[in-house]
Amino acid sequence: MKSVKYASGAVEGLRMMHSATAEAKVAPVPPGHLRVKVRFAGLNPVDAKFCIGDKLPEWMKPLSRRLMNEKTVGFDFSGEVVEVGASKRLAEEYQFQQGDEVFGDMPPPMTSSHTGSLAEYVIVPEDQVVRRPDCLSMRDAGCIGLVGLTAVQALKHDYKLQAGQRLLLIGASGGVGHVAVQVAKCLGAEVTAVCSQKNADFVSGLGADRVVDYTQGSAALAKELRGIVAASGPFDLCFDTVTSLEQKDRAVDYVSLV
């Protein structure tokens, strides 16, 4: 079985592994788990954090590399169920069957179930996957997990965005951002999206009510946002998918602007 693992001694911090006895392909499937043959696997910024320390404080970079060394890379995946462990689900309609096409995410690295999704097979808890709907291709399903969960958790569950409320979305064309536009519109919110001018049509096509270009500079951006507030009232929620500890992100200082 092929898989991609973090490798601190490798030039790029990653290594392709080949194993005839890889655990995810031959190990018994525990109760409440599935063995899935991976068709597509997605990469996210969090995967780079474990490799190059992207957007992490300096003191955390060596720690993240040691933590993940020799672990399989990745969270998102889609694929086909090839074996089902004894299900913990009582309702038969929620139980998985061999041949089901599914997508989901591997558990966090700190858990015993984490193996990473960049592999030919994964063993994953059944509550980490769902069946793939017909409207979603296997390819798209393989990369929507983390960004989709982040957007839904933030907007619907944590901050309870309601129909008719006004959302300011910063980073609307990014991984989380472009899904958040669609989630917010499904919830009935009015979306003001901040992104670059080159991505304005893309974000408008996702449903954003208005798009503001951040590349015009902080002063111009702040002026345009103040004009929107003066005309339509304050935003009910600001979802910032950009700000981090990295210097180039802090330089824009969206927190002060908002």
PDB file of C-alpha atoms in Angstrom:
ATOM      1  CA  MET A   1       0.000   0.000   0.000  1.00  0.00           C
ATOM      2  CA  LYS A   2       1.196   3.483  -0.831  1.00  0.00           C
ATOM      3  CA  SER A   3       0.928   6.358   1.630  1.00  0.00           C
ATOM      4  CA  VAL A   4       2.499   9.757   2.217  1.00  0.00           C
ATOM      5  CA  LYS A   5       4.078  10.324   5.619  1.00  0.00           C
ATOM      6  CA  TYR A   6       5.714  13.209   7.417  1.00  0.00           C
ATOM      7  CA  ALA A   7       9.478  12.626   7.515  1.00  0.00           C
ATOM      8  CA  SER A   8      11.693  15.089   9.369  1.00  0.00           C
ATOM      9  CA  GLY A   9      14.820  13.860   7.529  1.00  0.00           C
ATOM     10  CA  ALA A  10      13.371  14.296   4.034  1.00  0.00           C
ATOM     11  CA  VAL A  11      14.153  17.403   1.993  1.00  0.00           C
ATOM     12  CA  GLU A  12      10.511  18.515   1.753  1.00  0.00           C
ATOM     13  CA  GLY A  13       9.444  16.966   5.043  1.00  0.00           C
ATOM     14  CA  LEU A  14       7.422  14.213   3.319  1.00  0.00           C
ATOM     15  CA  ARG A  15       8.117  10.707   2.065  1.00  0.00           C
ATOM     16  CA  MET A  16       6.152   8.299  -0.157  1.00  0.00           C
ATOM     17  CA  MET A  17       5.966   4.931   1.552  1.00  0.00           C
ATOM     18  CA  HIS A  18       5.333   1.494   0.012  1.00  0.00           C
ATOM     19  CA  SER A  19       4.272  -1.332   2.300  1.00  0.00           C
ATOM     20  CA  ALA A  20       2.797  -4.755   1.631  1.00  0.00           C
ATOM     21  CA  THR A  21       1.536  -5.029   5.209  1.00  0.00           C
ATOM     22  CA  ALA A  22       0.201  -1.524   5.833  1.00  0.00           C
ATOM     23  CA  GLU A  23      -2.164  -1.558   8.804  1.00  0.00           C
ATOM     24  CA  ALA A  24      -5.098   0.183   7.123  1.00  0.00           C
ATOM     25  CA  LYS A  25      -5.206  -2.465   4.370  1.00  0.00           C
ATOM     26  CA  VAL A  26      -4.873  -5.664   6.404  1.00  0.00           C
ATOM     27  CA  ALA A  27      -5.684  -4.891  10.054  1.00  0.00           C
ATOM     28  CA  PRO A  28      -9.020  -6.054  11.501  1.00  0.00           C
ATOM     29  CA  VAL A  29     -11.715  -3.388  11.342  1.00  0.00           C
ATOM     30  CA  PRO A  30     -12.813  -2.486  14.891  1.00  0.00           C
ATOM     31  CA  PRO A  31     -16.499  -2.154  15.824  1.00  0.00           C
ATOM     32  CA  GLY A  32     -17.910   1.167  14.717  1.00  0.00           C
ATOM     33  CA  HIS A  33     -15.251   1.600  12.007  1.00  0.00           C
ATOM     34  CA  LEU A  34     -15.043   1.230   8.231  1.00  0.00           C
ATOM     35  CA  ARG A  35     -12.251   0.232   5.885  1.00  0.00           C
ATOM     36  CA  VAL A  36     -12.390   2.634   2.935  1.00  0.00           C
ATOM     37  CA  LYS A  37     -10.504   2.458  -0.347  1.00  0.00           C
ATOM     38  CA  VAL A  38      -9.520   6.080  -0.919  1.00  0.00           C
ATOM     39  CA  ARG A  39     -10.401   7.578  -4.307  1.00  0.00           C
ATOM     40  CA  PHE A  40      -9.532  11.227  -3.582  1.00  0.00           C
ATOM     41  CA  ALA A  41      -7.760  12.941  -0.681  1.00  0.00           C
ATOM     42  CA  GLY A  42      -7.618  16.652   0.027  1.00  0.00           C
ATOM     43  CA  LEU A  43      -4.891  18.858   1.466  1.00  0.00           C
ATOM     44  CA  ASN A  44      -5.496  21.782   3.818  1.00  0.00           C
ATOM     45  CA  PRO A  45      -3.324  24.469   5.435  1.00  0.00           C
ATOM     46  CA  VAL A  46      -3.323  22.439   8.642  1.00  0.00           C
ATOM     47  CA  ASP A  47      -1.328  19.742   6.802  1.00  0.00           C
ATOM     48  CA  ALA A  48       1.373  22.316   6.013  1.00  0.00           C
ATOM     49  CA  LYS A  49       1.431  23.393   9.654  1.00  0.00           C
ATOM     50  CA  PHE A  50       2.665  19.943  10.614  1.00  0.00           C
ATOM     51  CA  CYS A  51       5.337  20.050   7.891  1.00  0.00           C
ATOM     52  CA  ILE A  52       6.681  23.621   7.694  1.00  0.00           C
ATOM     53  CA  GLY A  53       4.982  25.257  10.647  1.00  0.00           C
ATOM     54  CA  ASP A  54       2.873  27.481   8.388  1.00  0.00           C
ATOM     55  CA  LYS A  55       1.259  30.286  10.440  1.00  0.00           C
ATOM     56  CA  LEU A  56       2.396  28.789  13.747  1.00  0.00           C
ATOM     57  CA  PRO A  57       4.386  30.624  16.451  1.00  0.00           C
ATOM     58  CA  GLU A  58       8.110  29.880  16.170  1.00  0.00           C
ATOM     59  CA  TRP A  59       8.197  27.935  19.436  1.00  0.00           C
ATOM     60  CA  MET A  60       5.512  25.534  18.168  1.00  0.00           C
ATOM     61  CA  LYS A  61       7.132  24.603  14.857  1.00  0.00           C
ATOM     62  CA  PRO A  62       9.634  22.015  16.189  1.00  0.00           C
ATOM     63  CA  LEU A  63       6.923  20.576  18.436  1.00  0.00           C
ATOM     64  CA  SER A  64       4.476  20.103  15.558  1.00  0.00           C
ATOM     65  CA  ARG A  65       7.145  18.374  13.444  1.00  0.00           C
ATOM     66  CA  ARG A  66       8.062  15.948  16.230  1.00  0.00           C
ATOM     67  CA  LEU A  67       4.417  15.231  16.972  1.00  0.00           C
ATOM     68  CA  MET A  68       3.625  14.249  13.386  1.00  0.00           C
ATOM     69  CA  ASN A  69       6.885  12.608  12.293  1.00  0.00           C
ATOM     70  CA  GLU A  70       6.176   9.279  10.539  1.00  0.00           C
ATOM     71  CA  LYS A  71       2.420   9.835  10.667  1.00  0.00           C
ATOM     72  CA  THR A  72       0.353   9.718   7.484  1.00  0.00           C
ATOM     73  CA  VAL A  73      -0.559  13.094   5.993  1.00  0.00           C
ATOM     74  CA  GLY A  74      -4.082  14.384   5.474  1.00  0.00           C
ATOM     75  CA  PHE A  75      -7.620  14.560   6.829  1.00  0.00           C
ATOM     76  CA  ASP A  76     -10.092  14.882   3.921  1.00  0.00           C
ATOM     77  CA  PHE A  77     -10.961  11.921   1.702  1.00  0.00           C
ATOM     78  CA  SER A  78     -13.629  10.240  -0.362  1.00  0.00           C
ATOM     79  CA  GLY A  79     -13.802   6.612  -1.364  1.00  0.00           C
ATOM     80  CA  GLU A  80     -15.620   3.295  -1.313  1.00  0.00           C
ATOM     81  CA  VAL A  81     -16.397   1.172   1.743  1.00  0.00           C
ATOM     82  CA  VAL A  82     -14.701  -2.212   1.363  1.00  0.00           C
ATOM     83  CA  GLU A  83     -15.302  -3.609   4.857  1.00  0.00           C
ATOM     84  CA  VAL A  84     -17.617  -2.735   7.730  1.00  0.00           C
ATOM     85  CA  GLY A  85     -16.911  -3.371  11.394  1.00  0.00           C
ATOM     86  CA  ALA A  86     -19.802  -4.194  13.734  1.00  0.00           C
ATOM     87  CA  SER A  87     -21.919  -1.039  13.576  1.00  0.00           C
ATOM     88  CA  LYS A  88     -22.752   0.884  16.735  1.00  0.00           C
ATOM     89  CA  ARG A  89     -25.744   2.460  15.011  1.00  0.00           C
ATOM     90  CA  LEU A  90     -29.094   0.973  15.975  1.00  0.00           C
ATOM     91  CA  ALA A  91     -31.106   2.360  13.064  1.00  0.00           C
ATOM     92  CA  GLU A  92     -30.488   0.199   9.992  1.00  0.00           C
ATOM     93  CA  GLU A  93     -30.886   3.117   7.555  1.00  0.00           C
ATOM     94  CA  TYR A  94     -27.845   4.805   9.103  1.00  0.00           C
ATOM     95  CA  GLN A  95     -25.608   1.754   8.843  1.00  0.00           C
ATOM     96  CA  PHE A  96     -23.003   1.522   6.086  1.00  0.00           C
ATOM     97  CA  GLN A  97     -22.691  -1.295   3.570  1.00  0.00           C
ATOM     98  CA  GLN A  98     -19.818  -2.599   1.492  1.00  0.00           C
ATOM     99  CA  GLY A  99     -19.730  -0.613  -1.748  1.00  0.00           C
ATOM    100  CA  ASP A 100     -21.136   2.618  -0.272  1.00  0.00           C
ATOM    101  CA  GLU A 101     -19.455   5.727  -1.637  1.00  0.00           C
ATOM    102  CA  VAL A 102     -18.578   7.981   1.285  1.00  0.00           C
ATOM    103  CA  PHE A 103     -16.592  11.062   2.224  1.00  0.00           C
ATOM    104  CA  GLY A 104     -15.340  12.482   5.488  1.00  0.00           C
ATOM    105  CA  ASP A 105     -12.362  13.301   7.657  1.00  0.00           C
ATOM    106  CA  MET A 106      -9.850  11.346   9.642  1.00  0.00           C
ATOM    107  CA  PRO A 107      -9.870  11.989  13.425  1.00  0.00           C
ATOM    108  CA  PRO A 108      -7.439  14.523  14.979  1.00  0.00           C
ATOM    109  CA  PRO A 109      -3.768  13.499  15.336  1.00  0.00           C
ATOM    110  CA  MET A 110      -4.009  13.266  19.125  1.00  0.00           C
ATOM    111  CA  THR A 111      -6.466  10.364  18.912  1.00  0.00           C
ATOM    112  CA  SER A 112      -5.637   6.694  18.535  1.00  0.00           C
ATOM    113  CA  SER A 113      -7.830   6.479  15.407  1.00  0.00           C
ATOM    114  CA  HIS A 114      -5.790   8.963  13.368  1.00  0.00           C
ATOM    115  CA  THR A 115      -3.877   7.508  10.426  1.00  0.00           C
ATOM    116  CA  GLY A 116      -4.105  10.243   7.766  1.00  0.00           C
ATOM    117  CA  SER A 117      -5.970  10.212   4.460  1.00  0.00           C
ATOM    118  CA  LEU A 118      -3.112  10.243   1.905  1.00  0.00           C
ATOM    119  CA  ALA A 119      -3.128   6.470   1.615  1.00  0.00           C
ATOM    120  CA  GLU A 120      -4.740   3.824  -0.558  1.00  0.00           C
ATOM    121  CA  TYR A 121      -6.857   2.608   2.374  1.00  0.00           C
ATOM    122  CA  VAL A 122      -7.992   4.131   5.665  1.00  0.00           C
ATOM    123  CA  ILE A 123      -9.755   2.735   8.704  1.00  0.00           C
ATOM    124  CA  VAL A 124     -12.086   5.443   9.961  1.00  0.00           C
ATOM    125  CA  PRO A 125     -14.783   5.706  12.660  1.00  0.00           C
ATOM    126  CA  GLU A 126     -18.240   5.534  11.093  1.00  0.00           C
ATOM    127  CA  ASP A 127     -19.225   8.840  12.727  1.00  0.00           C
ATOM    128  CA  GLN A 128     -16.497  10.592  10.706  1.00  0.00           C
ATOM    129  CA  VAL A 129     -18.072   9.843   7.327  1.00  0.00           C
ATOM    130  CA  VAL A 130     -21.338  10.248   5.426  1.00  0.00           C
ATOM    131  CA  ARG A 131     -22.635   8.778   2.197  1.00  0.00           C
ATOM    132  CA  ARG A 132     -21.806  10.814  -0.894  1.00  0.00           C
ATOM    133  CA  PRO A 133     -24.897  12.511  -2.374  1.00  0.00           C
ATOM    134  CA  ASP A 134     -25.466  12.349  -6.123  1.00  0.00           C
ATOM    135  CA  CYS A 135     -25.062  16.125  -6.436  1.00  0.00           C
ATOM    136  CA  LEU A 136     -21.453  15.971  -5.211  1.00  0.00           C
ATOM    137  CA  SER A 137     -18.714  14.403  -7.315  1.00  0.00           C
ATOM    138  CA  MET A 138     -16.274  12.035  -5.688  1.00  0.00           C
ATOM    139  CA  ARG A 139     -13.470  14.519  -6.410  1.00  0.00           C
ATOM    140  CA  ASP A 140     -15.250  17.457  -4.771  1.00  0.00           C
ATOM    141  CA  ALA A 141     -16.327  15.293  -1.847  1.00  0.00           C
ATOM    142  CA  GLY A 142     -12.690  14.406  -1.230  1.00  0.00           C
ATOM    143  CA  CYS A 143     -11.746  17.974  -0.367  1.00  0.00           C
ATOM    144  CA  ILE A 144     -14.802  19.532   1.292  1.00  0.00           C
ATOM    145  CA  GLY A 145     -14.572  17.931   4.740  1.00  0.00           C
ATOM    146  CA  LEU A 146     -12.542  20.317   6.886  1.00  0.00           C
ATOM    147  CA  VAL A 147     -13.536  23.555   5.169  1.00  0.00           C
ATOM    148  CA  GLY A 148     -17.189  22.527   5.168  1.00  0.00           C
ATOM    149  CA  LEU A 149     -17.199  21.567   8.835  1.00  0.00           C
ATOM    150  CA  THR A 150     -15.403  24.791   9.776  1.00  0.00           C
ATOM    151  CA  ALA A 151     -17.929  26.966   7.949  1.00  0.00           C
ATOM    152  CA  VAL A 152     -21.005  25.122   9.254  1.00  0.00           C
ATOM    153  CA  GLN A 153     -19.693  24.930  12.824  1.00  0.00           C
ATOM    154  CA  ALA A 154     -18.803  28.626  12.951  1.00  0.00           C
ATOM    155  CA  LEU A 155     -21.859  30.098  11.241  1.00  0.00           C
ATOM    156  CA  LYS A 156     -24.665  27.737  12.207  1.00  0.00           C
ATOM    157  CA  HIS A 157     -23.661  26.156  15.505  1.00  0.00           C
ATOM    158  CA  ASP A 158     -21.246  28.509  17.270  1.00  0.00           C
ATOM    159  CA  TYR A 159     -22.558  31.936  16.229  1.00  0.00           C
ATOM    160  CA  LYS A 160     -26.056  30.919  15.112  1.00  0.00           C
ATOM    161  CA  LEU A 161     -26.324  33.097  12.033  1.00  0.00           C
ATOM    162  CA  GLN A 162     -30.004  33.707  11.271  1.00  0.00           C
ATOM    163  CA  ALA A 163     -32.032  34.538   8.186  1.00  0.00           C
ATOM    164  CA  GLY A 164     -32.019  38.265   7.508  1.00  0.00           C
ATOM    165  CA  GLN A 165     -28.812  38.928   9.438  1.00  0.00           C
ATOM    166  CA  ARG A 166     -25.848  40.627   7.796  1.00  0.00           C
ATOM    167  CA  LEU A 167     -22.493  38.824   7.572  1.00  0.00           C
ATOM    168  CA  LEU A 168     -19.102  40.372   6.812  1.00  0.00           C
ATOM    169  CA  LEU A 169     -16.938  37.564   5.449  1.00  0.00           C
ATOM    170  CA  ILE A 170     -13.189  38.198   5.198  1.00  0.00           C
ATOM    171  CA  GLY A 171     -11.283  35.838   2.913  1.00  0.00           C
ATOM    172  CA  ALA A 172     -14.359  34.877   0.910  1.00  0.00           C
ATOM    173  CA  SER A 173     -12.506  33.193  -1.955  1.00  0.00           C
ATOM    174  CA  GLY A 174     -10.364  30.910   0.228  1.00  0.00           C
ATOM    175  CA  GLY A 175     -11.005  27.315   1.247  1.00  0.00           C
ATOM    176  CA  VAL A 176     -13.244  28.015   4.242  1.00  0.00           C
ATOM    177  CA  GLY A 177     -14.434  31.341   2.841  1.00  0.00           C
ATOM    178  CA  HIS A 178     -15.938  30.089  -0.419  1.00  0.00           C
ATOM    179  CA  VAL A 179     -17.908  27.442   1.468  1.00  0.00           C
ATOM    180  CA  ALA A 180     -18.943  29.981   4.118  1.00  0.00           C
ATOM    181  CA  VAL A 181     -20.515  32.178   1.424  1.00  0.00           C
ATOM    182  CA  GLN A 182     -22.760  29.303   0.396  1.00  0.00           C
ATOM    183  CA  VAL A 183     -23.562  28.221   3.959  1.00  0.00           C
ATOM    184  CA  ALA A 184     -24.494  31.791   4.925  1.00  0.00           C
ATOM    185  CA  LYS A 185     -26.799  32.140   1.925  1.00  0.00           C
ATOM    186  CA  CYS A 186     -28.440  28.806   2.726  1.00  0.00           C
ATOM    187  CA  LEU A 187     -29.104  30.189   6.216  1.00  0.00           C
ATOM    188  CA  GLY A 188     -30.745  33.223   4.650  1.00  0.00           C
ATOM    189  CA  ALA A 189     -28.100  35.805   5.553  1.00  0.00           C
ATOM    190  CA  GLU A 190     -26.971  38.834   3.563  1.00  0.00           C
ATOM    191  CA  VAL A 191     -23.281  38.436   2.707  1.00  0.00           C
ATOM    192  CA  THR A 192     -20.692  41.166   2.204  1.00  0.00           C
ATOM    193  CA  ALA A 193     -17.584  39.346   0.988  1.00  0.00           C
ATOM    194  CA  VAL A 194     -14.002  40.615   1.151  1.00  0.00           C
ATOM    195  CA  CYS A 195     -11.618  39.165  -1.439  1.00  0.00           C
ATOM    196  CA  SER A 196      -9.369  40.275  -4.309  1.00  0.00           C
ATOM    197  CA  GLN A 197     -10.847  41.816  -7.420  1.00  0.00           C
ATOM    198  CA  LYS A 198      -9.664  38.882  -9.549  1.00  0.00           C
ATOM    199  CA  ASN A 199     -11.887  36.557  -7.503  1.00  0.00           C
ATOM    200  CA  ALA A 200     -14.891  38.897  -7.363  1.00  0.00           C
ATOM    201  CA  ASP A 201     -16.894  37.125 -10.085  1.00  0.00           C
ATOM    202  CA  PHE A 202     -16.209  33.737  -8.512  1.00  0.00           C
ATOM    203  CA  VAL A 203     -17.446  34.882  -5.095  1.00  0.00           C
ATOM    204  CA  SER A 204     -20.468  36.689  -6.570  1.00  0.00           C
ATOM    205  CA  GLY A 205     -21.340  33.493  -8.411  1.00  0.00           C
ATOM    206  CA  LEU A 206     -21.441  31.666  -5.080  1.00  0.00           C
ATOM    207  CA  GLY A 207     -24.162  34.030  -3.887  1.00  0.00           C
ATOM    208  CA  ALA A 208     -22.428  36.957  -2.179  1.00  0.00           C
ATOM    209  CA  ASP A 209     -24.651  40.055  -2.158  1.00  0.00           C
ATOM    210  CA  ARG A 210     -21.700  42.428  -2.527  1.00  0.00           C
ATOM    211  CA  VAL A 211     -17.953  42.012  -2.918  1.00  0.00           C
ATOM    212  CA  VAL A 212     -15.295  44.375  -1.524  1.00  0.00           C
ATOM    213  CA  ASP A 213     -11.748  44.358  -2.937  1.00  0.00           C
ATOM    214  CA  TYR A 214      -9.096  44.267  -0.216  1.00  0.00           C
ATOM    215  CA  THR A 215      -6.234  44.909  -2.656  1.00  0.00           C
ATOM    216  CA  GLN A 216      -7.219  48.576  -2.866  1.00  0.00           C
ATOM    217  CA  GLY A 217      -5.544  49.089   0.517  1.00  0.00           C
ATOM    218  CA  SER A 218      -6.637  49.213   4.149  1.00  0.00           C
ATOM    219  CA  ALA A 219      -7.811  52.834   4.087  1.00  0.00           C
ATOM    220  CA  ALA A 220      -9.979  52.334   1.005  1.00  0.00           C
ATOM    221  CA  LEU A 221     -11.314  49.052   2.372  1.00  0.00           C
ATOM    222  CA  ALA A 222     -12.274  50.661   5.681  1.00  0.00           C
ATOM    223  CA  LYS A 223     -13.945  53.555   3.861  1.00  0.00           C
ATOM    224  CA  GLU A 224     -16.034  51.234   1.710  1.00  0.00           C
ATOM    225  CA  LEU A 225     -17.090  49.141   4.702  1.00  0.00           C
ATOM    226  CA  ARG A 226     -18.070  52.274   6.639  1.00  0.00           C
ATOM    227  CA  GLY A 227     -20.162  53.354   3.655  1.00  0.00           C
ATOM    228  CA  ILE A 228     -21.958  50.003   3.624  1.00  0.00           C
ATOM    229  CA  VAL A 229     -22.661  50.248   7.350  1.00  0.00           C
ATOM    230  CA  ALA A 230     -23.890  53.833   7.021  1.00  0.00           C
ATOM    231  CA  ALA A 231     -26.285  52.846   4.234  1.00  0.00           C
ATOM    232  CA  SER A 232     -27.559  49.515   5.537  1.00  0.00           C
ATOM    233  CA  GLY A 233     -26.706  49.310   9.240  1.00  0.00           C
ATOM    234  CA  PRO A 234     -24.042  47.385  11.189  1.00  0.00           C
ATOM    235  CA  PHE A 235     -23.043  43.821  10.472  1.00  0.00           C
ATOM    236  CA  ASP A 236     -24.426  41.185  12.799  1.00  0.00           C
ATOM    237  CA  LEU A 237     -21.374  38.952  12.476  1.00  0.00           C
ATOM    238  CA  CYS A 238     -17.850  39.161  11.080  1.00  0.00           C
ATOM    239  CA  PHE A 239     -16.271  35.860  10.058  1.00  0.00           C
ATOM    240  CA  ASP A 240     -12.528  36.400   9.567  1.00  0.00           C
ATOM    241  CA  THR A 241     -10.880  33.443   7.793  1.00  0.00           C
ATOM    242  CA  VAL A 242      -7.599  35.302   7.153  1.00  0.00           C
ATOM    243  CA  THR A 243      -6.057  36.747  10.323  1.00  0.00           C
ATOM    244  CA  SER A 244      -3.275  34.640  11.820  1.00  0.00           C
ATOM    245  CA  LEU A 245       0.019  35.063  13.645  1.00  0.00           C
ATOM    246  CA  GLU A 246       1.881  35.302  10.353  1.00  0.00           C
ATOM    247  CA  GLN A 247       3.300  38.767   9.694  1.00  0.00           C
ATOM    248  CA  LYS A 248       1.725  39.255   6.257  1.00  0.00           C
ATOM    249  CA  ASP A 249      -1.718  38.528   7.721  1.00  0.00           C
ATOM    250  CA  ARG A 250      -1.205  40.733  10.775  1.00  0.00           C
ATOM    251  CA  ALA A 251      -0.055  43.607   8.584  1.00  0.00           C
ATOM    252  CA  VAL A 252      -3.572  44.096   7.216  1.00  0.00           C
ATOM    253  CA  ASP A 253      -4.956  44.184  10.798  1.00  0.00           C
ATOM    254  CA  TYR A 254      -8.525  43.309   9.948  1.00  0.00           C
ATOM    255  CA  VAL A 255      -9.461  43.268  13.644  1.00  0.00           C
ATOM    256  CA  SER A 256      -8.764  47.006  13.968  1.00  0.00           C
ATOM    257  CA  LEU A 257     -10.417  47.760  10.635  1.00  0.00           C
ATOM    258  CA  VAL A 258     -13.631  46.041  11.668  1.00  0.00           C
TER     259      VAL A 258
END
